[in-house]
mmCIF file of C-alpha atoms in Angstrom:
data_model
loop_
_atom_site.group_PDB
_atom_site.id
_atom_site.type_symbol
_atom_site.label_atom_id
_atom_site.label_comp_id
_atom_site.label_asym_id
_atom_site.label_seq_id
_atom_site.Cartn_x
_atom_site.Cartn_y
_atom_site.Cartn_z
ATOM 1 C CA MET A 1 93.153 180.980 99.794
ATOM 2 C CA ASP A 2 95.819 183.387 101.004
ATOM 3 C CA GLY A 3 97.490 184.524 97.799
ATOM 4 C CA TYR A 4 97.644 184.340 94.049
ATOM 5 C CA SER A 5 100.056 184.430 91.129
ATOM 6 C CA SER A 6 100.264 187.040 88.383
ATOM 7 C CA ARG A 7 99.447 184.183 86.003
ATOM 8 C CA ASP A 8 96.097 183.518 87.676
ATOM 9 C CA PRO A 9 92.941 184.836 85.965
ATOM 10 C CA GLU A 10 91.781 188.278 87.040
ATOM 11 C CA TRP A 11 88.622 186.980 88.707
ATOM 12 C CA LYS A 12 90.657 184.728 91.028
ATOM 13 C CA LYS A 13 92.861 187.666 92.009
ATOM 14 C CA GLU A 14 89.739 189.725 92.731
ATOM 15 C CA LEU A 15 88.087 186.938 94.740
ATOM 16 C CA ILE A 16 91.135 186.327 96.939
ATOM 17 C CA LYS A 17 91.708 190.051 97.412
ATOM 18 C CA TYR A 18 88.172 190.571 98.695
ATOM 19 C CA ILE A 19 88.220 187.405 100.812
ATOM 20 C CA ASN A 20 91.407 188.623 102.506
ATOM 21 C CA SER A 21 89.836 192.040 103.089
ATOM 22 C CA GLU A 22 86.800 190.359 104.643
ATOM 23 C CA ARG A 23 89.007 188.188 106.858
ATOM 24 C CA GLU A 24 90.880 191.229 108.160
ATOM 25 C CA ILE A 25 87.539 192.562 109.432
ATOM 26 C CA THR A 26 85.957 189.361 110.748
ATOM 27 C CA ASN A 27 89.059 187.306 111.717
ATOM 28 C CA GLU A 28 87.381 184.279 110.114
ATOM 29 C CA ARG A 29 89.634 181.732 108.452
ATOM 30 C CA VAL A 30 87.774 181.524 105.114
ATOM 31 C CA PRO A 31 84.271 182.796 104.333
ATOM 32 C CA VAL A 32 81.796 180.069 103.511
ATOM 33 C CA MET A 33 80.034 179.810 100.163
ATOM 34 C CA ALA A 34 76.596 178.697 99.035
ATOM 35 C CA LEU A 35 76.496 175.675 96.715
ATOM 36 C CA SER A 36 73.538 175.279 94.376
ATOM 37 C CA THR A 37 72.798 171.913 92.776
ATOM 38 C CA VAL A 38 69.757 170.276 91.183
ATOM 39 C CA ASP A 39 68.078 167.546 93.233
ATOM 40 C CA LEU A 40 66.821 164.249 91.803
ATOM 41 C CA GLU A 41 63.359 165.751 91.219
ATOM 42 C CA GLY A 42 64.718 168.673 89.229
ATOM 43 C CA ARG A 43 64.383 171.246 92.007
ATOM 44 C CA PRO A 44 67.109 173.624 93.165
ATOM 45 C CA ALA A 45 69.029 172.595 96.291
ATOM 46 C CA VAL A 46 71.220 175.093 98.114
ATOM 47 C CA ARG A 47 73.435 174.663 101.145
ATOM 48 C CA ILE A 48 76.480 176.290 102.743
ATOM 49 C CA VAL A 49 79.861 174.634 102.230
ATOM 50 C CA SER A 50 83.409 175.595 103.150
ATOM 51 C CA PRO A 51 85.920 175.977 100.301
ATOM 52 C CA ARG A 52 89.172 174.061 100.690
ATOM 53 C CA GLY A 53 91.036 176.344 98.285
ATOM 54 C CA PHE A 54 92.395 176.141 94.752
ATOM 55 C CA VAL A 55 94.369 173.154 93.497
ATOM 56 C CA GLY A 56 98.074 173.951 93.741
ATOM 57 C CA ASP A 57 97.659 176.600 96.428
ATOM 58 C CA GLY A 58 98.530 176.206 100.107
ATOM 59 C CA PHE A 59 98.225 172.630 101.346
ATOM 60 C CA LEU A 60 96.583 171.489 98.088
ATOM 61 C CA ARG A 61 99.904 170.667 96.424
ATOM 62 C CA ILE A 62 99.504 168.476 93.350
ATOM 63 C CA SER A 63 102.015 165.786 94.395
ATOM 64 C CA ALA A 64 104.603 164.965 97.028
ATOM 65 C CA ALA A 65 107.241 166.399 94.667
ATOM 66 C CA ASP A 66 105.434 169.734 94.310
ATOM 67 C CA SER A 67 107.299 172.457 96.198
ATOM 68 C CA GLY A 68 104.709 175.118 95.417
ATOM 69 C CA GLN A 69 105.524 175.883 91.798
ATOM 70 C CA TRP A 70 101.997 175.373 90.428
ATOM 71 C CA THR A 71 98.724 177.274 90.637
ATOM 72 C CA SER A 72 95.255 176.822 89.109
ATOM 73 C CA ASP A 73 91.706 178.173 89.006
ATOM 74 C CA VAL A 74 90.149 174.834 90.066
ATOM 75 C CA LEU A 75 88.271 175.441 93.320
ATOM 76 C CA THR A 76 87.597 172.605 95.781
ATOM 77 C CA PHE A 77 85.292 171.672 98.624
ATOM 78 C CA CYS A 78 84.626 168.395 100.414
ATOM 79 C CA THR A 79 81.585 166.326 101.311
ATOM 80 C CA HIS A 80 80.441 163.033 102.801
ATOM 81 C CA ALA A 81 80.242 160.182 100.253
ATOM 82 C CA GLN A 82 76.710 159.302 101.400
ATOM 83 C CA SER A 83 75.336 162.854 101.279
ATOM 84 C CA ASN A 84 72.549 164.063 99.020
ATOM 85 C CA LYS A 85 75.068 166.306 97.267
ATOM 86 C CA VAL A 86 76.889 163.290 95.894
ATOM 87 C CA ARG A 87 73.761 161.754 94.400
ATOM 88 C CA GLU A 88 72.779 165.085 92.906
ATOM 89 C CA LEU A 89 76.214 165.680 91.389
ATOM 90 C CA VAL A 90 76.284 162.184 89.911
ATOM 91 C CA ASN A 91 72.936 162.985 88.276
ATOM 92 C CA THR A 92 74.018 166.392 86.950
ATOM 93 C CA ASN A 93 77.320 168.047 87.746
ATOM 94 C CA GLU A 94 76.401 171.618 86.824
ATOM 95 C CA VAL A 95 76.759 173.842 89.885
ATOM 96 C CA GLN A 96 76.887 177.436 90.980
ATOM 97 C CA LEU A 97 78.791 178.787 93.990
ATOM 98 C CA VAL A 98 78.131 182.117 95.684
ATOM 99 C CA PHE A 99 80.414 184.049 98.014
ATOM 100 C CA TRP A 100 78.747 186.918 99.862
ATOM 101 C CA LEU A 101 81.239 189.133 101.667
ATOM 102 C CA PRO A 102 79.042 191.528 103.660
ATOM 103 C CA ASN A 103 81.730 193.766 105.143
ATOM 104 C CA VAL A 104 83.365 194.564 101.804
ATOM 105 C CA ARG A 105 79.936 194.401 100.101
ATOM 106 C CA VAL A 106 80.974 192.076 97.284
ATOM 107 C CA GLN A 107 79.133 189.120 95.769
ATOM 108 C CA VAL A 108 80.985 186.550 93.663
ATOM 109 C CA ARG A 109 79.128 183.855 91.704
ATOM 110 C CA CYS A 110 81.066 181.003 90.091
ATOM 111 C CA SER A 111 79.400 178.637 87.624
ATOM 112 C CA GLY A 112 80.922 175.404 86.408
ATOM 113 C CA HIS A 113 81.028 171.627 86.623
ATOM 114 C CA ALA A 114 81.765 169.485 89.672
ATOM 115 C CA HIS A 115 84.086 166.481 89.464
ATOM 116 C CA MET A 116 84.249 164.159 92.479
ATOM 117 C CA LEU A 117 87.181 162.132 93.738
ATOM 118 C CA PHE A 118 86.275 159.288 96.116
ATOM 119 C CA HIS A 119 88.556 157.164 98.277
ATOM 120 C CA PRO A 120 89.915 154.178 96.306
ATOM 121 C CA GLU A 121 88.273 151.763 98.788
ATOM 122 C CA ASN A 122 84.895 153.469 98.533
ATOM 123 C CA PRO A 123 82.336 151.428 96.526
ATOM 124 C CA ASN A 124 81.576 154.589 94.509
ATOM 125 C CA TYR A 125 85.228 155.096 93.622
ATOM 126 C CA SER A 126 85.865 156.505 90.183
ATOM 127 C CA THR A 127 88.848 158.234 88.689
ATOM 128 C CA LEU A 128 88.638 161.999 88.416
ATOM 129 C CA SER A 129 86.861 162.970 85.197
ATOM 130 C CA LEU A 130 88.631 166.330 84.957
ATOM 131 C CA ASP A 131 92.146 166.496 83.505
ATOM 132 C CA ILE A 132 93.544 169.128 85.864
ATOM 133 C CA ARG A 133 96.667 169.489 83.725
ATOM 134 C CA HIS A 134 94.617 171.779 81.443
ATOM 135 C CA ARG A 135 94.192 174.192 84.366
ATOM 136 C CA MET A 136 97.693 174.277 85.890
ATOM 137 C CA ARG A 137 100.017 177.271 85.467
ATOM 138 C CA PRO A 138 103.582 177.778 86.702
ATOM 139 C CA ARG A 139 103.668 180.109 89.683
ATOM 140 C CA ASP A 140 105.630 183.364 89.639
ATOM 141 C CA GLY A 141 109.394 182.942 89.804
ATOM 142 C CA THR A 142 109.337 179.309 88.636
ATOM 143 C CA ASP A 143 110.066 177.578 85.370
ATOM 144 C CA ALA A 144 107.903 174.571 86.112
ATOM 145 C CA GLU A 145 106.560 174.140 82.604
ATOM 146 C CA CYS A 146 108.863 172.607 80.011
ATOM 147 C CA GLN A 147 109.834 175.306 77.501
ATOM 148 C CA GLY A 148 109.315 173.007 74.524
ATOM 149 C CA ARG A 149 105.836 172.002 75.621
ATOM 150 C CA ARG A 150 104.962 175.628 76.352
ATOM 151 C CA ASP A 151 105.884 176.617 72.789
ATOM 152 C CA GLU A 152 103.873 173.699 71.361
ATOM 153 C CA ARG A 153 100.811 174.695 73.364
ATOM 154 C CA ARG A 154 101.038 178.310 72.207
ATOM 155 C CA GLU A 155 101.449 177.279 68.569
ATOM 156 C CA SER A 156 98.461 174.926 68.788
ATOM 157 C CA ILE A 157 96.270 177.636 70.292
ATOM 158 C CA ALA A 158 97.425 180.239 67.725
ATOM 159 C CA ALA A 159 96.579 177.826 64.897
ATOM 160 C CA GLY A 160 93.093 177.185 66.295
ATOM 161 C CA GLY A 161 93.989 173.644 67.319
ATOM 162 C CA PRO A 162 93.120 171.790 70.516
ATOM 163 C CA VAL A 163 94.416 172.933 73.875
ATOM 164 C CA GLU A 164 96.737 170.134 74.887
ATOM 165 C CA PRO A 165 97.174 169.369 78.605
ATOM 166 C CA ASN A 166 100.404 170.409 80.235
ATOM 167 C CA VAL A 167 102.085 167.000 80.263
ATOM 168 C CA CYS A 168 104.991 168.357 82.311
ATOM 169 C CA VAL A 169 102.662 168.521 85.317
ATOM 170 C CA GLU A 170 102.752 165.394 87.471
ATOM 171 C CA ILE A 171 99.465 165.242 89.382
ATOM 172 C CA ASP A 172 98.656 162.765 92.142
ATOM 173 C CA THR A 173 94.950 163.305 92.778
ATOM 174 C CA GLU A 174 94.892 160.929 95.751
ATOM 175 C CA PHE A 175 97.720 162.950 97.308
ATOM 176 C CA ILE A 176 95.619 166.116 96.891
ATOM 177 C CA ARG A 177 92.593 164.427 98.487
ATOM 178 C CA GLU A 178 94.706 163.133 101.373
ATOM 179 C CA GLN A 179 96.187 166.570 102.074
ATOM 180 C CA ALA A 180 92.725 168.103 102.093
ATOM 181 C CA TYR A 181 91.557 165.504 104.640
ATOM 182 C CA LEU A 182 94.603 165.881 106.890
ATOM 183 C CA ASN A 183 94.164 169.654 107.026
ATOM 184 C CA HIS A 184 90.786 169.328 108.743
ATOM 185 C CA SER A 185 90.483 169.515 112.520
ATOM 186 C CA PRO A 186 89.971 166.209 114.409
ATOM 187 C CA VAL A 187 86.331 167.224 114.971
ATOM 188 C CA ILE A 188 85.643 167.595 111.251
ATOM 189 C CA GLN A 189 87.556 164.405 110.424
ATOM 190 C CA ALA A 190 85.403 162.501 112.935
ATOM 191 C CA TRP A 191 82.213 163.740 111.260
ATOM 192 C CA TYR A 192 83.108 161.745 108.143
ATOM 193 C CA ALA A 193 82.908 158.561 110.231
ATOM 194 C CA TRP A 194 79.294 159.305 111.136
ATOM 195 C CA PRO A 195 76.284 157.621 109.479
ATOM 196 C CA ALA A 196 74.876 159.086 106.269
ATOM 197 C CA PRO A 197 73.880 162.778 106.507
ATOM 198 C CA GLY A 198 70.164 163.552 106.274
ATOM 199 C CA ARG A 199 69.032 160.174 107.654
ATOM 200 C CA VAL A 200 67.220 159.627 110.958
ATOM 201 C CA ARG A 201 69.660 159.992 113.839
ATOM 202 C CA LEU A 202 70.380 156.686 115.590
ATOM 203 C CA SER A 203 70.277 156.244 119.360
ATOM 204 C CA ASP A 204 73.774 154.747 119.743
ATOM 205 C CA PRO A 205 76.099 157.639 120.718
ATOM 206 C CA SER A 206 79.178 155.605 119.801
ATOM 207 C CA LEU A 207 78.250 156.079 116.140
ATOM 208 C CA TYR A 208 78.943 159.795 116.486
ATOM 209 C CA PRO A 209 82.544 160.273 117.692
ATOM 210 C CA THR A 210 83.582 163.880 118.259
ATOM 211 C CA SER A 211 87.311 163.251 117.901
ATOM 212 C CA ILE A 212 88.861 160.008 116.693
ATOM 213 C CA PRO A 213 92.228 160.550 118.498
ATOM 214 C CA HIS A 214 90.286 160.690 121.796
ATOM 215 C CA ILE A 215 88.846 157.177 121.382
ATOM 216 C CA ASP A 216 90.622 154.994 123.934
ATOM 217 C CA ASP A 217 90.035 151.663 122.196
ATOM 218 C CA LYS A 218 92.738 151.512 119.522
ATOM 219 C CA GLN A 219 90.834 149.081 117.288
ATOM 220 C CA GLU A 220 87.702 151.218 117.482
ATOM 221 C CA ALA A 221 89.726 154.332 116.658
ATOM 222 C CA GLU A 222 91.278 152.617 113.626
ATOM 223 C CA LYS A 223 87.827 151.498 112.457
ATOM 224 C CA TYR A 224 86.422 155.013 112.654
ATOM 225 C CA GLU A 225 89.513 156.484 111.013
ATOM 226 C CA ALA A 226 89.225 154.075 108.082
ATOM 227 C CA ASN A 227 85.516 154.778 107.755
ATOM 228 C CA ALA A 228 86.096 158.544 107.796
ATOM 229 C CA ARG A 229 88.686 158.295 105.041
ATOM 230 C CA ARG A 230 86.387 156.123 102.901
ATOM 231 C CA ASN A 231 83.586 158.660 103.268
ATOM 232 C CA TYR A 232 85.735 161.658 102.418
ATOM 233 C CA VAL A 233 85.074 163.063 98.941
ATOM 234 C CA LEU A 234 87.012 165.972 97.475
ATOM 235 C CA VAL A 235 85.039 167.896 94.864
ATOM 236 C CA PHE A 236 86.837 169.833 92.126
ATOM 237 C CA ILE A 237 84.935 172.710 90.506
ATOM 238 C CA ASP A 238 85.979 173.483 86.935
ATOM 239 C CA ILE A 239 84.766 177.079 86.761
ATOM 240 C CA ASN A 240 83.704 178.481 83.379
ATOM 241 C CA LYS A 241 81.894 181.701 84.334
ATOM 242 C CA VAL A 242 82.328 184.223 87.152
ATOM 243 C CA ASP A 243 80.110 187.198 88.022
ATOM 244 C CA ILE A 244 81.432 189.796 90.509
ATOM 245 C CA VAL A 245 79.215 192.566 91.896
ATOM 246 C CA LYS A 246 80.808 195.369 93.929
ATOM 247 C CA LEU A 247 77.969 197.184 95.656
ATOM 248 C CA ASP A 248 80.021 200.118 96.928
ATOM 249 C CA GLU A 249 81.239 200.827 93.397
ATOM 250 C CA SER A 250 77.949 199.923 91.659
ATOM 251 C CA THR A 251 79.876 197.721 89.225
ATOM 252 C CA ARG A 252 79.367 194.221 87.865
ATOM 253 C CA THR A 253 81.940 192.274 85.879
ATOM 254 C CA GLN A 254 81.487 188.953 84.095
ATOM 255 C CA TYR A 255 84.342 186.594 83.231
ATOM 256 C CA VAL A 256 83.786 183.758 80.745
ATOM 257 C CA ARG A 257 86.306 181.053 79.918
ATOM 258 C CA ARG A 258 87.220 180.852 76.240
ATOM 259 C CA GLY A 259 88.047 177.605 74.478
ATOM 260 C CA ASP A 260 91.782 178.288 74.767
ATOM 261 C CA THR A 261 91.461 178.537 78.597
ATOM 262 C CA SER A 262 91.850 182.343 78.571
ATOM 263 C CA TRP A 263 89.027 184.549 79.889
ATOM 264 C CA SER A 264 86.854 187.234 78.348
ATOM 265 C CA ILE A 265 85.974 190.176 80.622
ATOM 266 C CA THR A 266 82.771 192.210 80.200
ATOM 267 C CA GLU A 267 81.422 195.074 82.293
ATOM 268 C CA VAL A 268 77.627 194.791 82.595
ATOM 269 C CA ASN A 269 74.896 196.674 84.432
ATOM 270 C CA PRO A 270 74.547 195.707 88.116
#
């Protein structure tokens, strides 16, 4: 989450600007965010997660052929396939994310819907339910989108018609998921080979490797590596509302996605 394009929505530019300001003070890689879901009994469930970034940005390229010409406002995080989060998101995928940046005194709340991408060999595997092509934009200085398709999309929107996906975008969702996994440290990768989160801890220490590359037995290392990859779930958040409060300025701004994928901007009372 290092930069943004002029074609990104204003709220994304604001979020990244304040995250970078916070990082300059704290030297942290990326501030964490709180994820709120609804548990299976209808109660709120909140936990801290680490954002992986926006699709198209940084290491989250959309395919092996992508040289960095695309950007989006689809935020991602990852989780263990056997976690409570997964069951909750299968039940209802409405979520809210909160960034609190204490040194710059800014709170950012993002509301939207979560779409999970499992490993193809995982028993819960399902294709991604979100067509990310609707959310992709060419980055500054590129002509990634076909001119003809761009004109068709604009004409459809102007006429009140449906917002067609950008068919010029070639997206390999498994490539995105793989890049997200590979950009974790060996310690975090090993955690995905562990037994299901939230269950009683077992007494066998071999079930809890701290780094798969440090396992001497090659067959054991391959087993844990395969298990970690099967348990790795990348979650895509299709954001539809953003609320930014700047305490030092006593301002609050709300951004709401319109049907044509543009955003309305309203200043409200803090």
